[in-house]
Amino acid sequence: MDFCWAPRPDPRIDKTDWSVRWTGWLLVPRDDRYTFYFDMLDDAARLFIDGNIIIDAWSPGDVRSLQSKPIQLHAGLHWIEVHYHQIWTPRASIRLSWSAPTFPKEIIRSVKDTR
């Protein structure tokens, strides 16, 4: 997941006050401890895995990077939600990545994008 909108995703949307929610299934390849990252986050976002909040950055801020504590996940499908809120500036961006002891940090890519 790697989005950068300038000034906004659609001309019909206000430049400085809008939100989006992505949902889907995350295929976890093996039992392991996973760390999740928001990079280039501008303004506010939350990450949920299986209904549990993993990263809570709902307060607006400058472009920043955040990471979760490592969490144990079992191999298979896990429900994922990302909530994003653009508040202040006309530029909006978010990147979601993950890593584990068995692989380096990489962007979580969508297999099927239904936008």
Coordinates of N, CA and C in Angstrom, one line a residue:
M1 N 0.9 -1.2 0.0 CA 0.0 0.0 0.0 C 0.9 1.2 0.0
D2 N 0.8 2.0 -1.0 CA 1.7 3.1 -1.2 C 1.0 4.2 -2.0
F3 N 0.5 5.2 -1.3 CA -0.3 6.3 -1.9 C 0.3 7.6 -1.6
C4 N 0.2 8.5 -2.6 CA 0.6 9.9 -2.5 C -0.3 10.7 -3.4
W5 N -1.1 11.5 -2.8 CA -2.1 12.3 -3.5 C -1.7 13.8 -3.4
A6 N -1.6 14.5 -4.5 CA -1.3 15.9 -4.5 C -2.2 16.5 -5.6
P7 N -3.2 17.3 -5.3 CA -3.5 17.7 -3.9 C -4.5 16.8 -3.2
R8 N -5.2 15.9 -4.0 CA -6.3 15.1 -3.4 C -6.5 13.9 -4.4
P9 N -7.2 12.9 -3.9 CA -7.4 11.7 -4.8 C -8.5 11.9 -5.8
D10 N -9.3 12.9 -5.7 CA -10.4 13.2 -6.6 C -10.7 14.7 -6.6
P11 N -10.9 15.4 -7.7 CA -11.2 16.8 -7.7 C -12.4 17.2 -6.9
R12 N -13.4 16.3 -6.8 CA -14.6 16.6 -6.1 C -14.5 16.6 -4.5
I13 N -13.3 16.2 -4.0 CA -13.1 16.1 -2.6 C -12.4 17.3 -2.1
D14 N -12.8 17.8 -0.9 CA -12.1 19.0 -0.3 C -10.6 18.6 -0.1
K15 N -9.8 19.6 -0.3 CA -8.3 19.3 -0.2 C -7.8 19.0 1.2
T16 N -8.5 19.5 2.2 CA -7.9 19.4 3.5 C -8.8 18.7 4.6
D17 N -9.9 18.0 4.2 CA -10.7 17.3 5.2 C -11.4 16.2 4.6
W18 N -10.8 15.0 4.5 CA -11.4 13.9 3.9 C -10.8 12.6 4.6
S19 N -11.4 11.5 4.4 CA -10.9 10.2 4.9 C -11.2 9.1 4.0
V20 N -10.4 8.0 4.2 CA -10.6 6.8 3.4 C -10.4 5.6 4.3
R21 N -11.0 4.5 4.0 CA -10.7 3.2 4.8 C -10.5 2.1 3.8
W22 N -9.4 1.4 3.9 CA -9.0 0.3 3.1 C -9.3 -1.0 4.0
T23 N -9.9 -2.0 3.4 CA -10.1 -3.3 4.1 C -9.8 -4.4 3.2
G24 N -9.4 -5.5 3.8 CA -9.2 -6.7 3.0 C -8.5 -7.8 3.8
W25 N -8.0 -8.8 3.2 CA -7.3 -9.9 3.8 C -5.8 -9.8 3.6
L26 N -5.1 -10.0 4.7 CA -3.6 -10.1 4.6 C -3.2 -11.5 4.7
L27 N -2.5 -12.0 3.7 CA -2.0 -13.4 3.7 C -0.7 -13.4 4.3
V28 N -0.6 -14.0 5.5 CA 0.6 -14.2 6.3 C 1.2 -15.5 5.9
P29 N 2.5 -15.5 5.4 CA 3.1 -16.7 4.8 C 3.5 -17.8 5.8
R30 N 3.8 -17.4 7.1 CA 4.2 -18.4 8.1 C 4.0 -17.8 9.5
D31 N 3.9 -18.7 10.5 CA 3.9 -18.2 11.9 C 5.2 -17.5 12.2
D32 N 5.0 -16.3 12.7 CA 6.2 -15.4 13.0 C 5.7 -14.2 13.7
R33 N 6.7 -13.4 14.1 CA 6.5 -12.1 14.8 C 6.7 -11.0 13.7
Y34 N 5.6 -10.2 13.4 CA 5.6 -9.2 12.4 C 5.6 -7.8 12.9
T35 N 6.3 -6.9 12.3 CA 6.3 -5.5 12.6 C 5.7 -4.8 11.4
F36 N 4.8 -3.9 11.7 CA 4.2 -3.1 10.7 C 4.6 -1.6 10.8
Y37 N 4.6 -0.9 9.6 CA 5.2 0.4 9.5 C 4.2 1.3 8.7
F38 N 4.0 2.5 9.2 CA 3.5 3.6 8.4 C 4.7 4.5 8.0
D39 N 4.9 4.7 6.7 CA 6.0 5.6 6.3 C 5.3 6.7 5.5
M40 N 5.9 7.8 5.4 CA 5.4 9.0 4.7 C 3.9 9.3 5.1
L41 N 3.6 9.1 6.4 CA 2.3 9.3 6.9 C 2.0 10.8 7.1
D42 N 1.0 11.3 6.4 CA 0.6 12.7 6.5 C -0.9 12.7 6.2
D43 N -1.7 12.7 7.2 CA -1.8 13.3 8.5 C -2.0 12.2 9.6
A44 N -3.2 11.5 9.6 CA -3.5 10.6 10.6 C -4.0 9.3 10.1
A45 N -3.6 8.2 10.8 CA -4.0 6.9 10.4 C -4.1 5.9 11.5
R46 N -4.8 4.8 11.3 CA -4.8 3.7 12.2 C -4.7 2.4 11.4
L47 N -4.0 1.4 12.0 CA -3.9 0.1 11.4 C -4.6 -0.9 12.4
F48 N -5.5 -1.8 11.9 CA -6.1 -2.8 12.6 C -5.8 -4.2 11.9
I49 N -5.4 -5.2 12.7 CA -5.3 -6.5 12.3 C -6.2 -7.4 13.1
D50 N -7.1 -8.1 12.4 CA -8.1 -8.9 13.1 C -8.9 -8.2 14.2
G51 N -9.2 -6.9 13.9 CA -9.9 -6.1 14.8 C -9.1 -5.4 16.0
N52 N -7.9 -5.8 16.0 CA -7.0 -5.2 17.1 C -6.2 -4.0 16.5
I53 N -6.2 -2.9 17.3 CA -5.4 -1.8 16.8 C -3.9 -2.0 17.0
I54 N -3.2 -1.9 15.9 CA -1.7 -2.2 15.9 C -0.9 -0.9 15.9
I55 N -1.3 0.1 15.1 CA -0.7 1.4 15.1 C -1.9 2.4 15.2
D56 N -1.7 3.3 16.2 CA -2.7 4.3 16.4 C -2.1 5.7 16.3
A57 N -2.2 6.3 15.1 CA -1.6 7.6 14.9 C -2.7 8.5 14.4
W58 N -3.8 8.6 15.2 CA -5.0 9.3 14.8 C -4.8 10.8 15.1
S59 N -3.8 11.3 15.8 CA -3.6 12.7 15.9 C -2.8 13.2 14.7
P60 N -3.2 14.3 14.1 CA -2.5 14.8 13.0 C -1.1 15.2 13.3
G61 N -0.3 15.2 12.3 CA 1.1 15.6 12.5 C 1.8 15.8 11.1
D62 N 3.1 16.2 11.2 CA 3.9 16.4 10.0 C 4.1 15.0 9.4
V63 N 4.7 15.0 8.2 CA 5.0 13.7 7.6 C 5.9 12.9 8.5
R64 N 5.6 11.7 8.8 CA 6.4 10.9 9.8 C 6.3 9.4 9.4
S65 N 7.2 8.7 10.1 CA 7.2 7.2 10.0 C 7.0 6.7 11.4
L66 N 6.2 5.6 11.5 CA 5.9 4.9 12.8 C 6.0 3.4 12.6
Q67 N 6.2 2.7 13.7 CA 6.2 1.3 13.6 C 5.5 0.7 14.8
S68 N 5.0 -0.5 14.6 CA 4.3 -1.2 15.6 C 5.3 -2.0 16.5
K69 N 4.9 -2.5 17.6 CA 5.6 -3.5 18.3 C 5.5 -4.8 17.5
P70 N 6.4 -5.7 17.6 CA 6.3 -7.0 16.9 C 5.0 -7.7 17.4
I71 N 4.2 -8.3 16.5 CA 3.1 -9.1 17.0 C 3.1 -10.5 16.4
Q72 N 2.7 -11.4 17.1 CA 2.7 -12.8 16.7 C 1.5 -13.0 15.8
L73 N 1.7 -13.5 14.6 CA 0.6 -13.9 13.7 C 0.8 -15.3 13.2
H74 N -0.2 -16.0 13.0 CA -0.2 -17.4 12.5 C -0.4 -17.3 11.0
A75 N 0.2 -18.3 10.3 CA 0.1 -18.4 8.8 C -1.4 -18.4 8.4
G76 N -1.7 -17.7 7.3 CA -3.1 -17.7 6.8 C -3.6 -16.3 6.6
L77 N -4.9 -16.2 6.5 CA -5.5 -14.9 6.2 C -5.9 -14.2 7.5
H78 N -5.6 -12.9 7.5 CA -6.0 -12.0 8.7 C -6.7 -10.8 8.1
W79 N -7.7 -10.4 8.8 CA -8.5 -9.2 8.3 C -7.6 -7.9 8.7
I80 N -7.5 -7.1 7.7 CA -6.7 -5.8 7.8 C -7.6 -4.6 7.5
E81 N -7.4 -3.6 8.3 CA -8.1 -2.3 8.0 C -7.1 -1.2 8.2
V82 N -7.1 -0.2 7.3 CA -6.3 1.0 7.5 C -7.3 2.2 7.3
H83 N -7.4 3.0 8.4 CA -8.2 4.2 8.3 C -7.2 5.4 8.2
Y84 N -7.5 6.3 7.3 CA -6.7 7.4 7.0 C -7.5 8.7 7.0
H85 N -7.0 9.7 7.6 CA -7.7 11.0 7.7 C -6.8 12.1 7.3
Q86 N -7.1 12.8 6.2 CA -6.4 14.0 5.7 C -7.0 15.2 6.4
I87 N -6.2 16.0 7.1 CA -6.7 17.1 7.9 C -6.2 18.5 7.5
W88 N -4.9 18.6 7.4 CA -4.4 20.0 7.3 C -3.9 20.4 5.9
T89 N -3.0 19.7 5.3 CA -2.3 20.2 4.1 C -3.0 19.6 2.9
P90 N -2.8 20.2 1.7 CA -3.3 19.6 0.5 C -2.6 18.4 0.0
R91 N -1.4 18.1 0.6 CA -0.7 16.9 0.2 C -1.1 15.8 1.1
A92 N -1.3 14.6 0.6 CA -1.6 13.4 1.4 C -0.8 12.2 1.0
S93 N -0.3 11.5 2.0 CA 0.5 10.3 1.7 C 0.4 9.3 2.8
I94 N 0.6 8.0 2.4 CA 0.7 6.9 3.4 C 1.3 5.7 2.7
R95 N 2.2 5.0 3.4 CA 2.8 3.8 2.9 C 2.7 2.8 4.0
L96 N 2.2 1.6 3.7 CA 2.2 0.5 4.7 C 3.1 -0.6 4.3
S97 N 4.0 -0.9 5.3 CA 5.0 -2.0 5.1 C 5.0 -2.9 6.2
W98 N 5.7 -4.0 6.1 CA 5.9 -5.0 7.2 C 7.2 -5.7 7.1
S99 N 7.6 -6.3 8.2 CA 8.9 -7.1 8.2 C 8.7 -8.2 9.2
A100 N 9.6 -9.2 9.2 CA 9.6 -10.3 10.1 C 11.1 -10.7 10.2
P101 N 11.4 -11.5 11.2 CA 12.8 -12.0 11.3 C 13.2 -12.7 10.0
T102 N 12.3 -13.3 9.3 CA 12.6 -14.1 8.1 C 12.6 -13.3 6.8
F103 N 12.2 -12.0 6.8 CA 12.3 -11.2 5.6 C 12.4 -9.7 6.0
P104 N 13.1 -8.9 5.1 CA 13.3 -7.5 5.4 C 12.0 -6.7 5.1
K105 N 12.0 -5.5 5.6 CA 10.9 -4.6 5.4 C 10.5 -4.4 3.9
E106 N 9.2 -4.6 3.6 CA 8.7 -4.4 2.3 C 7.3 -3.9 2.3
I107 N 6.9 -3.2 1.3 CA 5.6 -2.6 1.1 C 4.6 -3.7 1.0
I108 N 3.5 -3.6 1.7 CA 2.4 -4.6 1.5 C 1.6 -4.2 0.3
R109 N 1.7 -5.1 -0.7 CA 1.0 -4.9 -2.0 C -0.3 -5.6 -2.1
S110 N -1.2 -5.0 -2.8 CA -2.5 -5.5 -3.1 C -2.5 -6.5 -4.2
V111 N -3.1 -7.7 -4.0 CA -3.2 -8.6 -5.1 C -4.3 -8.2 -6.1
K112 N -5.4 -7.8 -5.5 CA -6.6 -7.3 -6.3 C -7.0 -6.0 -5.7
D113 N -6.9 -5.0 -6.5 CA -7.3 -3.6 -6.1 C -8.6 -3.4 -6.7
T114 N -9.6 -3.1 -5.8 CA -11.0 -2.9 -6.3 C -11.4 -1.5 -6.4
R115 N -10.4 -0.5 -6.4 CA -10.8 0.9 -6.5 C -11.5 1.1 -7.8

